[in-house]
Short mmCIF file of C-alpha atoms and ligand atoms in Angstrom, two decimals:
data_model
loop_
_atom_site.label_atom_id
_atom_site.label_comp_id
_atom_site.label_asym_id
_atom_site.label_seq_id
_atom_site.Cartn_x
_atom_site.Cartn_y
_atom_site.Cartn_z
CA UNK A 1 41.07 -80.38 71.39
CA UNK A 2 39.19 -81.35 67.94
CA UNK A 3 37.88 -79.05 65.88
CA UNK A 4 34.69 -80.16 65.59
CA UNK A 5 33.54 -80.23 69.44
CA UNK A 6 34.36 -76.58 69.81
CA UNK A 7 32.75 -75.33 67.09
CA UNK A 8 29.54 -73.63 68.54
CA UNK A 9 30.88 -73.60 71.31
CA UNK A 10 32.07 -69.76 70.82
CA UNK A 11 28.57 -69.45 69.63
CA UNK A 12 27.02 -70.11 72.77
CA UNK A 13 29.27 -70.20 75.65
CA UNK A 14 27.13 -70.71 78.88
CA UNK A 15 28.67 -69.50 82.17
CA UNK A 16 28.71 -70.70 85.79
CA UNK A 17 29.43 -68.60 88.38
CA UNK A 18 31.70 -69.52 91.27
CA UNK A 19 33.00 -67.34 94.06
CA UNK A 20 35.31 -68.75 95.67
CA UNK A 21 36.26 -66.03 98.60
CA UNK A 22 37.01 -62.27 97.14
CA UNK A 23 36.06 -59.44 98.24
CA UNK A 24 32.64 -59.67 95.98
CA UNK A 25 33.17 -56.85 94.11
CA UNK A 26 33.94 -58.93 91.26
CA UNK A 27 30.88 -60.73 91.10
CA UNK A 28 28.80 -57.89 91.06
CA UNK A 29 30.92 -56.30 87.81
CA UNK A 30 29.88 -60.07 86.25
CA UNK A 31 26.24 -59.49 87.39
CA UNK A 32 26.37 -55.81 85.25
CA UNK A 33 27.30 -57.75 82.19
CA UNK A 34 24.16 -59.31 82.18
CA UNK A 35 22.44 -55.69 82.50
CA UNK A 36 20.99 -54.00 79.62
CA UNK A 37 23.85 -51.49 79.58
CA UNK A 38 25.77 -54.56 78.38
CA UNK A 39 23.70 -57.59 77.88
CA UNK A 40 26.01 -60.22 77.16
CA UNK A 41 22.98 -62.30 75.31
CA UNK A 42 23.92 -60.41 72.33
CA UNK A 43 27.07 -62.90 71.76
CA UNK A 44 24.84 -65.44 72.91
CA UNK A 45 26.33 -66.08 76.61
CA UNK A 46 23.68 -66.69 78.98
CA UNK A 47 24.23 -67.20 83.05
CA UNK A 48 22.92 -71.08 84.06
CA UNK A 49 21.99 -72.39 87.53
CA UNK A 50 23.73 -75.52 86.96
CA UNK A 51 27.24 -76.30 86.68
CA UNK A 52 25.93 -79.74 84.69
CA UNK A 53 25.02 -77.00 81.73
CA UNK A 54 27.96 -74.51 81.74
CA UNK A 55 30.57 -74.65 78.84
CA UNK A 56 32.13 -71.66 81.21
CA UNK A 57 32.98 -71.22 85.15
CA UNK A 58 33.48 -67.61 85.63
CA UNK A 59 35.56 -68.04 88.75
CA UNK A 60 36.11 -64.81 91.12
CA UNK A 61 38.62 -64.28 94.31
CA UNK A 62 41.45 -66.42 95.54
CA UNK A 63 40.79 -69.78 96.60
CA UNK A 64 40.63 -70.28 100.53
CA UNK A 65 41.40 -73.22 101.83
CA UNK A 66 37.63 -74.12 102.70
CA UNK A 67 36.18 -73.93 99.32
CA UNK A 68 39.15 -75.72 97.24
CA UNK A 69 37.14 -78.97 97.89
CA UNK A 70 34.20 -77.65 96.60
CA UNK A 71 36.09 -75.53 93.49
CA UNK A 72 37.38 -78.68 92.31
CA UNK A 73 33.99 -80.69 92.87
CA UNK A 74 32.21 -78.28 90.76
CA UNK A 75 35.08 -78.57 88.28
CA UNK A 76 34.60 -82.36 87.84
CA UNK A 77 30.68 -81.75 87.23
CA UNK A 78 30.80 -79.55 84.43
CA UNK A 79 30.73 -81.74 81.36
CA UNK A 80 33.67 -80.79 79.31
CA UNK A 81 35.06 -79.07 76.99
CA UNK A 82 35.08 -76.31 78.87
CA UNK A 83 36.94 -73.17 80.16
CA UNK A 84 37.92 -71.96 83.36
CA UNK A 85 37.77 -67.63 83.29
CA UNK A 86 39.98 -66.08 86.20
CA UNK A 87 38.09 -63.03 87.11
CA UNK A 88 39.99 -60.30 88.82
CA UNK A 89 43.49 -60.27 89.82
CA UNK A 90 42.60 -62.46 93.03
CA UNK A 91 41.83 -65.43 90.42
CA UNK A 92 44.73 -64.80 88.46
CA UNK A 93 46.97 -64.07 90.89
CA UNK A 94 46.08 -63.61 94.13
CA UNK A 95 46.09 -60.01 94.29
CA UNK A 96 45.89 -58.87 97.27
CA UNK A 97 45.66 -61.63 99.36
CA UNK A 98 49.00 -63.41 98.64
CA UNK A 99 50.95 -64.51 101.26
CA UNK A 100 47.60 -64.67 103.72
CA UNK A 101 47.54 -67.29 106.01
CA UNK A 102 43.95 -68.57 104.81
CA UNK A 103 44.14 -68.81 101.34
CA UNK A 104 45.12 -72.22 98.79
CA UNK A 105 46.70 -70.51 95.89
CA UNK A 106 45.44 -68.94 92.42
CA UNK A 107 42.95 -70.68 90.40
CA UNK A 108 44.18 -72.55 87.86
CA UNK A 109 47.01 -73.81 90.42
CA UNK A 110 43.89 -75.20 92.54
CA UNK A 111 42.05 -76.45 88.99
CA UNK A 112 45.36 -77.80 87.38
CA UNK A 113 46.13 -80.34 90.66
CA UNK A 114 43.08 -82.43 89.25
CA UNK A 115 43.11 -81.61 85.52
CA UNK A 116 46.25 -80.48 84.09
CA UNK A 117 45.00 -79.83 80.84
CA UNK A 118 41.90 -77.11 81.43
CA UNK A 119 41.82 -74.34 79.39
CA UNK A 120 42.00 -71.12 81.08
CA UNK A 121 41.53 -66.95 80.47
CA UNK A 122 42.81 -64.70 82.71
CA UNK A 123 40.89 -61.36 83.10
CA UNK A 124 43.32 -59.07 85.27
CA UNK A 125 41.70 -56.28 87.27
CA UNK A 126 40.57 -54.97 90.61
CA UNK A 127 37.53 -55.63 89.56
CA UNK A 128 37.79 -55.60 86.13
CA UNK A 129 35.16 -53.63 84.05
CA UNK A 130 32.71 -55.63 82.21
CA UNK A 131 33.77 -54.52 78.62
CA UNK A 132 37.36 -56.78 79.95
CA UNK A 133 35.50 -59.41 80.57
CA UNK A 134 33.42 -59.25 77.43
CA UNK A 135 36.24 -59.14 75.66
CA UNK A 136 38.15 -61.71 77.30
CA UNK A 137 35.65 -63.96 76.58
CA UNK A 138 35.02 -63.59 72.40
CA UNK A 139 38.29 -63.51 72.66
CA UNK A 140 39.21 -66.66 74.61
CA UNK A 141 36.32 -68.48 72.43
CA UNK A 142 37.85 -67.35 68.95
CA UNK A 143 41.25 -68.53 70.27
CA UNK A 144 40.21 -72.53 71.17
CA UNK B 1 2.03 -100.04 53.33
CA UNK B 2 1.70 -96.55 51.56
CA UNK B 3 -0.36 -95.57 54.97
CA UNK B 4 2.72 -96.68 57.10
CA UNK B 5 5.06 -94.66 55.13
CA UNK B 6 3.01 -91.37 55.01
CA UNK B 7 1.90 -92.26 58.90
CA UNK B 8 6.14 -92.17 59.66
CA UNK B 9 6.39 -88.96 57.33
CA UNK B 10 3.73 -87.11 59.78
CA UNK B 11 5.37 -88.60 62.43
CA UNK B 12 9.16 -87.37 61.53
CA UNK B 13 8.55 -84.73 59.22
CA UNK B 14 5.59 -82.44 58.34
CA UNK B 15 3.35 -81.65 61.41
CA UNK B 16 5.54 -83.86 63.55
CA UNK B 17 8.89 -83.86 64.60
CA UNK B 18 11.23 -81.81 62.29
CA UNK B 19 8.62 -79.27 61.31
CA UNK B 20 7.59 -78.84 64.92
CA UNK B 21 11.15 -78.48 66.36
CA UNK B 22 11.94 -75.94 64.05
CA UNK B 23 9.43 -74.03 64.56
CA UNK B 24 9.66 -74.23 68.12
CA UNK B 25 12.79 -73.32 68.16
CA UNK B 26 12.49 -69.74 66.10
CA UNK B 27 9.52 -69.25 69.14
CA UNK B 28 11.94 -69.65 71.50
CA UNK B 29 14.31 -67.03 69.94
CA UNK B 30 11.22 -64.89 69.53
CA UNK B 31 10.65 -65.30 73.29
CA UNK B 32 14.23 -64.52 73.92
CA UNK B 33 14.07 -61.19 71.93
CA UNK B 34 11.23 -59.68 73.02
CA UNK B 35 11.89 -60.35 76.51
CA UNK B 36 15.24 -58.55 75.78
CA UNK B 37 13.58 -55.86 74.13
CA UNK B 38 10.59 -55.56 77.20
CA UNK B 39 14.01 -55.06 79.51
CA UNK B 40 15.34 -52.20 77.12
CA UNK B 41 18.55 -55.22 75.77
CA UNK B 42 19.54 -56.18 72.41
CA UNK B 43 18.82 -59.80 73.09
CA UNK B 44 20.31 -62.49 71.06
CA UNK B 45 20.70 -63.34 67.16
CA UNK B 46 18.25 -65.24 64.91
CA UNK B 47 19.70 -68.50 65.25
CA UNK B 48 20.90 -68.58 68.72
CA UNK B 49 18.72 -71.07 69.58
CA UNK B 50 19.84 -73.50 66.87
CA UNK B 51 23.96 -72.54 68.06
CA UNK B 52 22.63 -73.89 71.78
CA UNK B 53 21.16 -76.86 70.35
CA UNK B 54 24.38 -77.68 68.30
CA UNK B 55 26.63 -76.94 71.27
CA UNK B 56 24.66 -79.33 73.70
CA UNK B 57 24.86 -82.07 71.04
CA UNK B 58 28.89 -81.52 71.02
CA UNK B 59 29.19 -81.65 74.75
CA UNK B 60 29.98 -84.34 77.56
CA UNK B 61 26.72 -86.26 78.94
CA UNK B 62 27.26 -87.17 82.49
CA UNK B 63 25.38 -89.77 84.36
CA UNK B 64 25.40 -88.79 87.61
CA UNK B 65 26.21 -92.20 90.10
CA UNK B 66 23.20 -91.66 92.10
CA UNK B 67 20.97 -91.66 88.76
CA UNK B 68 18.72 -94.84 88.03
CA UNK B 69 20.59 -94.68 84.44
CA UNK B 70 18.17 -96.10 82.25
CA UNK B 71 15.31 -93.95 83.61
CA UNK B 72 17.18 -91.08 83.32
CA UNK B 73 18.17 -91.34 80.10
CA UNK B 74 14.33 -92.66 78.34
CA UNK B 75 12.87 -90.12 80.38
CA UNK B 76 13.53 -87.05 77.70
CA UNK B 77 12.87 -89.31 74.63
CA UNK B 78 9.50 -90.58 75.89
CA UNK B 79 8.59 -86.86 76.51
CA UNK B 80 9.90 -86.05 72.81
CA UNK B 81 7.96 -88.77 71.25
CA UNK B 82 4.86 -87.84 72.98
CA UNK B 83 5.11 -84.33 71.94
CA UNK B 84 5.86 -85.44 68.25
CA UNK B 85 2.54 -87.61 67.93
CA UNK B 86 0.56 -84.38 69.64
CA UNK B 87 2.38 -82.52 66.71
CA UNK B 88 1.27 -84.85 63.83
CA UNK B 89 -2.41 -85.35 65.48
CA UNK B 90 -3.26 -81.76 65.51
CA UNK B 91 -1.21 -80.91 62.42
CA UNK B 92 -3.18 -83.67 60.15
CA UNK B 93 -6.59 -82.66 61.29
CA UNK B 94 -5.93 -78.93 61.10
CA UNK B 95 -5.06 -79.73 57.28
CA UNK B 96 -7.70 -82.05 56.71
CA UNK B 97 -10.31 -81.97 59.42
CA UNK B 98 -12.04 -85.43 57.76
CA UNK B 99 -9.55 -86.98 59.00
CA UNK B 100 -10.60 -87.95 62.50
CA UNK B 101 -11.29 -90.31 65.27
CA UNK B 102 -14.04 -90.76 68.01
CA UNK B 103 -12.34 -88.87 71.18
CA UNK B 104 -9.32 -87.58 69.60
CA UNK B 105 -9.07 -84.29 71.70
CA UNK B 106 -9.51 -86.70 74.41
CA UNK B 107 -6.34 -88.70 73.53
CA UNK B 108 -4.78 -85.62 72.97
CA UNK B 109 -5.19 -83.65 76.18
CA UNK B 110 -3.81 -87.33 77.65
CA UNK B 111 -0.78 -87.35 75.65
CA UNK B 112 -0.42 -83.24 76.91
CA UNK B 113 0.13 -84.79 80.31
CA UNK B 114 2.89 -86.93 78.83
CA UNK B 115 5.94 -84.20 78.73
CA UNK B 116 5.41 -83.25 82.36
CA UNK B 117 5.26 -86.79 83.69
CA UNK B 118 8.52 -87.73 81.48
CA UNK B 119 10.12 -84.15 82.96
CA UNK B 120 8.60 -85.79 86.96
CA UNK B 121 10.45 -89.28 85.53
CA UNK B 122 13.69 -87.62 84.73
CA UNK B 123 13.59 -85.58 87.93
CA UNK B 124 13.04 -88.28 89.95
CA UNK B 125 15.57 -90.60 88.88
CA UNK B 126 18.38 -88.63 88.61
CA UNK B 127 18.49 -88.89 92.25
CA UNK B 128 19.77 -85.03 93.29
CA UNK B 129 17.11 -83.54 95.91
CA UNK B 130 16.69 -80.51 94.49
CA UNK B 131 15.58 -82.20 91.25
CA UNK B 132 13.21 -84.15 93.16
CA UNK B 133 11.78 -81.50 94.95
CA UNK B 134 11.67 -79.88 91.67
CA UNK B 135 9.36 -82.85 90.52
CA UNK B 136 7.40 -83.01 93.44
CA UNK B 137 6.30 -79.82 92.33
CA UNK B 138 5.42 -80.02 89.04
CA UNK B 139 3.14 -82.95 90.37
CA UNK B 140 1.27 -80.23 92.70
CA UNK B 141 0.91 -77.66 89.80
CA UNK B 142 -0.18 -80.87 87.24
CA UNK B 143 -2.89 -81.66 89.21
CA UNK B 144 -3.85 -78.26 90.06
CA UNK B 145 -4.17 -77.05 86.30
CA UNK B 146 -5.97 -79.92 84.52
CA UNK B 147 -8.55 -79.58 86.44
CA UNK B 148 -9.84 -76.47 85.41
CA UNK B 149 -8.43 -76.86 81.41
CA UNK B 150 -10.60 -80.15 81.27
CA UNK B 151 -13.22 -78.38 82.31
CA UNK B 152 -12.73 -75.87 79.76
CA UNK B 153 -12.49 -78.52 76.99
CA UNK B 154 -15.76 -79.63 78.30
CA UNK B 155 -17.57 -76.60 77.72
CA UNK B 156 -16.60 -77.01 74.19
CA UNK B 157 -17.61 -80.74 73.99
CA UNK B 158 -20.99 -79.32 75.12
CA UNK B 159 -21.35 -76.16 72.68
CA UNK B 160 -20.12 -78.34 69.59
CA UNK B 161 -22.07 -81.29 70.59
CA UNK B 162 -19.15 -83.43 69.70
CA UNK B 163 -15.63 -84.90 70.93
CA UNK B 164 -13.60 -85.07 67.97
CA UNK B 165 -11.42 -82.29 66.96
CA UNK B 166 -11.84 -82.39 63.07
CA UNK B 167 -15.69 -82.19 63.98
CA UNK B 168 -14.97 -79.00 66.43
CA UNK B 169 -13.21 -77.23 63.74
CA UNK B 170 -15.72 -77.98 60.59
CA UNK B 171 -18.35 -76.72 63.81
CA UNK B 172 -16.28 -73.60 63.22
CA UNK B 173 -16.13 -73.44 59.69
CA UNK B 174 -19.98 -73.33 59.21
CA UNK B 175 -20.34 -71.30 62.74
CA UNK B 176 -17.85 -69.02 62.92
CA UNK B 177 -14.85 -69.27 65.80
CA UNK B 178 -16.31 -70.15 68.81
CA UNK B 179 -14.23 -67.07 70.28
CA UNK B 180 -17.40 -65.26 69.25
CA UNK B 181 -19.27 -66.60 72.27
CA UNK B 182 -19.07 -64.96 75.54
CA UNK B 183 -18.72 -68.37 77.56
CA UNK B 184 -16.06 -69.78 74.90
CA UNK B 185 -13.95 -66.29 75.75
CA UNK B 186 -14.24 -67.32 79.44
CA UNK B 187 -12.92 -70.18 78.54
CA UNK B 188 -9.89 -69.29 76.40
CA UNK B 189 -9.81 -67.32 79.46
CA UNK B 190 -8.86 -70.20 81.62
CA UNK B 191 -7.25 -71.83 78.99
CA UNK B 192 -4.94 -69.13 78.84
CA UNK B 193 -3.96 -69.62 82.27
CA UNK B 194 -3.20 -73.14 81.94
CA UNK B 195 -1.29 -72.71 79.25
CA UNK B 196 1.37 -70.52 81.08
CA UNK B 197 1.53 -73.17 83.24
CA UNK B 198 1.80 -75.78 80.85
CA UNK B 199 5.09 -74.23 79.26
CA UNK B 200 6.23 -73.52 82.67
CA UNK B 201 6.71 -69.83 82.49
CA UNK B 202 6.65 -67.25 85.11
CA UNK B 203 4.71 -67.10 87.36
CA UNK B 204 4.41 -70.83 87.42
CA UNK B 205 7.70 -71.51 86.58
CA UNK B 206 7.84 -72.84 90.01
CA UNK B 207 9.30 -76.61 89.53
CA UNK B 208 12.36 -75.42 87.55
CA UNK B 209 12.30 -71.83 90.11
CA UNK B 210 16.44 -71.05 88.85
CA UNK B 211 17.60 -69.25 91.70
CA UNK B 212 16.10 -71.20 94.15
CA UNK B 213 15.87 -74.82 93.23
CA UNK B 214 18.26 -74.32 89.90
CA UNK B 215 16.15 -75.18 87.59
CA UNK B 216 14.79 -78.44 89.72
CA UNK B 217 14.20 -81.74 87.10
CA UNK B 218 17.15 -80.78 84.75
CA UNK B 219 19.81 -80.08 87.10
CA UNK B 220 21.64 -83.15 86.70
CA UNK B 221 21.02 -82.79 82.41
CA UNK B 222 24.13 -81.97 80.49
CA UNK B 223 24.90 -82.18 76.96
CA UNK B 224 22.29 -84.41 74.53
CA UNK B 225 19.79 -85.09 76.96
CA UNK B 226 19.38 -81.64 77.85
CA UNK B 227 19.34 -80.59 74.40
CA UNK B 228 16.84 -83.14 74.13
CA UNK B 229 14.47 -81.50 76.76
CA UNK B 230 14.99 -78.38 75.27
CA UNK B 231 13.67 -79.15 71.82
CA UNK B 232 10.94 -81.20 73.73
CA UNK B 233 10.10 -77.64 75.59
CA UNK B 234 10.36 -75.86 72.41
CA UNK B 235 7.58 -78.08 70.61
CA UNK B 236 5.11 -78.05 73.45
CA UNK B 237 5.72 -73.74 72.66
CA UNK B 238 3.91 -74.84 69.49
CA UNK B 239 1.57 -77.60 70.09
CA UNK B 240 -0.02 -76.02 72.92
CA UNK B 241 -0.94 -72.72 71.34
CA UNK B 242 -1.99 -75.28 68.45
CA UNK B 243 -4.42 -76.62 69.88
CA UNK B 244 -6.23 -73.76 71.80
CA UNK B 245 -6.10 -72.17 68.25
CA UNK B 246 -8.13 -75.49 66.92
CA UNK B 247 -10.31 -75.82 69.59
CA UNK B 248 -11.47 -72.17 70.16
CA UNK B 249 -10.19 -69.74 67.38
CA UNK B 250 -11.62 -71.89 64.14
CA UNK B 251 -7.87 -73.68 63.27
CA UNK B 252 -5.73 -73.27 61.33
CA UNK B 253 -5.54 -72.89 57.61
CA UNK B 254 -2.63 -73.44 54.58
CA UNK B 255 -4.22 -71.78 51.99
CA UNK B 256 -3.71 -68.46 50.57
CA UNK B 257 -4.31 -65.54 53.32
CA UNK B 258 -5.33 -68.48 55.83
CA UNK B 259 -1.50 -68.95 56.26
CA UNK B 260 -0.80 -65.68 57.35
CA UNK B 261 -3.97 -65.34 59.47
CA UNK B 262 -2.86 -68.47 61.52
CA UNK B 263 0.44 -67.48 62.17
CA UNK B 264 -1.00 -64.07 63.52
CA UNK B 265 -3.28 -65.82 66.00
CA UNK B 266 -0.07 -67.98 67.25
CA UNK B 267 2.10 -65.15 67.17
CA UNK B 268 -0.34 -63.26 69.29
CA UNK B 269 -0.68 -65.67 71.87
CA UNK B 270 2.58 -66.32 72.23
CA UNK B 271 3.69 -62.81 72.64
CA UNK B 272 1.03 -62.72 75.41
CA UNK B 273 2.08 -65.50 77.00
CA UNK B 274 5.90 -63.61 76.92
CA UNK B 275 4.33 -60.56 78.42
CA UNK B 276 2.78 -62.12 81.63
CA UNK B 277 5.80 -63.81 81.76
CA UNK B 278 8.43 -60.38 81.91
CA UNK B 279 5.50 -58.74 83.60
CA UNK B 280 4.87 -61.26 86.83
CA UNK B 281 6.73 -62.15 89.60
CA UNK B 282 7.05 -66.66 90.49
CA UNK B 283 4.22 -67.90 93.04
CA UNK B 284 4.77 -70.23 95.56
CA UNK B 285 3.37 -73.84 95.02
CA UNK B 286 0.92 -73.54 97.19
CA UNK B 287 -0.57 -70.26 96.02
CA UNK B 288 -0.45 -71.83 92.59
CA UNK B 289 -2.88 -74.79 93.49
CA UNK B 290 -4.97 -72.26 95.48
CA UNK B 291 -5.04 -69.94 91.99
CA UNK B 292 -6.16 -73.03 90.07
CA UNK B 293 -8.60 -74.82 92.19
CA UNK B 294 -9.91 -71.84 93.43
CA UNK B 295 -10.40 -68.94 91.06
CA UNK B 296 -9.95 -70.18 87.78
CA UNK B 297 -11.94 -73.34 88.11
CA UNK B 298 -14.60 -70.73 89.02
CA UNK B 299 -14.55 -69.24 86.09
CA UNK B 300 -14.47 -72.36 84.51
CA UNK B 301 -17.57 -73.04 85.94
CA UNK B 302 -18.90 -69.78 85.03
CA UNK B 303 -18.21 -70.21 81.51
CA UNK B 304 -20.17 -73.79 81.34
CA UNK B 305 -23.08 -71.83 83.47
CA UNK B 306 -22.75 -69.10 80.15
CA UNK B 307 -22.90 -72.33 77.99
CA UNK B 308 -25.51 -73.84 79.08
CA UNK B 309 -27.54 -70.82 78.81
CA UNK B 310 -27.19 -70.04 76.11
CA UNK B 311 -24.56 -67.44 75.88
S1 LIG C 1 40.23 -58.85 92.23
FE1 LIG C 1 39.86 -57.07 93.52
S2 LIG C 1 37.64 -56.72 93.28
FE2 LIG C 1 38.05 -58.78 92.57
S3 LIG C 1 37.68 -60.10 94.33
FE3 LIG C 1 39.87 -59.62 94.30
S4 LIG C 1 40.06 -57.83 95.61
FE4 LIG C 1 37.89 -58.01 95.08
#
């Protein structure tokens, strides 16, 4: 990727939030990053509505076969460059669900089948606590 | 020639455009970190704003297929242009309040109506439902807040016994703010009011409602454009506050103290304008257009009743 396009992007990653079939847990540790305890607007990252302004999908749980469709759909709207975060181990790996009958496979297998070059972070955990996924993030953003 | 040239620089650079944007954009930060600090955060860094606007510039723009293209892409620039001239009007007549023409406030509370009609436009075009529903709104709350602002604006035709801006503020000059009158401070009263609903702010943030219609007009945005609308939202932060200061609160001055005393008045009404904001929950449309044509045309009435007797 050029230099140049990612540039502020570290300063001002905006994230999208997709669930895409765990257990929920993980969606409400994201939500407590955005709580004062943590408040994630101090590097800048602010939650958006629509995936047409995220630089970011935060994407939680491991994909079932109904919303694969839609994960890859909301893939293809978000203007790139961008970066797809794996949030909890169900993302990354399918935690606990592997081997169920119901669900498609871990994220970035789902995300790579129509874009084999995204960019992705994994952020292992069951959930994992919001300092991880702070981290992960500046982290992810200094590396690109 | 020379006219043409300094007419472009007012245009582009001092009151208008660049000025105007940049300023907008530190009030948006300032909005940003105070509400952060009214919910007990950190809130972001001086020149976040600025990193967003670099970052949209630097992104994809997508055209959605069901967009009328060309609509949806003039839509933003028309509202940025519109905003710009507002800029340069009430910036060159604050400076030098000779310099006027018969009905300017009149143009200007036109060209007000300009942004939301160009945000309607873009809505509308981009052909996603929730973006139209999002403009059908702002249509409802357009209609129900000029109403009483014109109304306001009236009162002051009447006090000053003029229509031109520069005349209104040299009125003020000689007279003293017009704040000083009861019926004028029912009328910055309503003014107020319609101001939070011209930025679109809670609680009449209801076209662009995020969790429920995702931010209505500009869901389809992305990249440019929306940084476009962004800067375009960021100048109406200043122009609007602008001009209530010029029509009610004597204008503003660059000159010695006058500098700092007109960047307290706009600092003060922008910080109220955050704190109704943080402090109030969204309103439904309807209740909106109730609010408006009901109560606070009232009290613009009241306030022209004050006026006219005297008060
Ligand atoms: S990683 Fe754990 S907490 Fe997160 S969705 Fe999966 S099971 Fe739930």
């Amino acid at each position: 990727m050029p230099n140049l396009s990612t540039r502020w992007l570290k300063k001002s990653p905006w994230v999208y939030h997709v669930g895409t079939g765990g257990c929920n847990n993980c969606d409400i540790e994201i939500l407590d990053c955005l709580t004062p305890r943590f408040d994630v607007e101090r590097f800048g990252i602010k939650l958006v509505v629509s995936p047409r302004h995220a630089d970011v999908l935060l994407v939680s749980g491991p994909v079932a076969y109904h919303i694969k469709p839609r994960l890859q759909e909301v893939y293809k709207q978000v203007p790139k460059p961008c970066v797809v975060a794996c949030i909890g181990a169900c993302a990354c790996s399918m935690g606990i669900f592997k081997d169920a009958y119901s669900v498609a496979g871990p994220v970035d297998k789902v995300i790579k089948e129509i874009d084999p070059n995204a960019i992705f972070v994994y952020v292992p955990g069951c959930p994992p606590k919001p300092e991880t996924m702070i981290m992960a993030l500046v982290k992810a953003l200094q590396k690109i | 020639m020379e006219n043409l040239v300094l007419y472009l620089l007012a245009f582009l650079v001092f009151p208008g455009f660049l000025f105007t944007s940049t300023f907008g954009l530190v009030v948006s930060w300032i909005d940003r970190k105070v509400s952060a600090r009214i919910q007990w955060r950190v809130g972001p860094p001086f020149f976040q704003p600025f990193y967003d606007l670099f970052k949209l510039w630097q992104k994809e723009l997508i055209i959605p297929r069901s967009a009328k293209g060309m609509a949806f892409i003039i839509a933003p620039f028309i509202g940025l242009a519109a905003t710009s001239l507002l800029a340069s009007i009430i910036g060159i007549i604050n400076l030098n309040p000779e310099y006027q023409f018969v009905g300017d406030v009149i143009v200007i509370v036109y060209l007000m109506m300009i942004p939301p009609l160009a945000i309607i436009w873009g809505g509308f075009s981009s052909g996603n439902p929730l973006a139209a529903l999002g403009a059908n709104r702002e249509i409802k709350l357009m209609m129900g807040y000029e109403l009483p602002f014109i109304l306001a604006v009236v009162t002051v035709f009447f006090k000053v016994g003029s229509i031109s801006l520069g005349e209104i503020i040299q009125y003020q000059q000689v007279h003293g703010a017009l704040l000083n009158h009861p019926s004028m401070l029912v009328a910055f009263a309503v003014s107020l009011l319609w101001l939070q609903a011209k930025l679109g702010e809670i609680p009449f943030d209801i076209s662009e409602a995020e969790c429920e219609i995702m931010e209505g007009p500009f869901i389809e945005y992305s990249g440019p454009l929306l940084g476009v609308y962004k800067v375009m939202m960021a100048m109406l932060h200043v122009v609007c506050p602008w001009f209530l200061i010029s029509i009610f609160w004597g204008g503003t001055s660059m000159q010695g103290w006058g500098i700092l005393w007109s960047v307290l008045k706009f600092v003060f009404i922008i910080v109220l304008v955050i704190i109704i904001k943080n402090t109030n929950p969204r309103v439904r449309i309807d209740q909106a257009v109730k609010f408006f044509w009901g109560w606070v045309t009232l009290l613009a009435l009241i306030a022209m009743v004050l006026m006219f007797l005297g008060y």
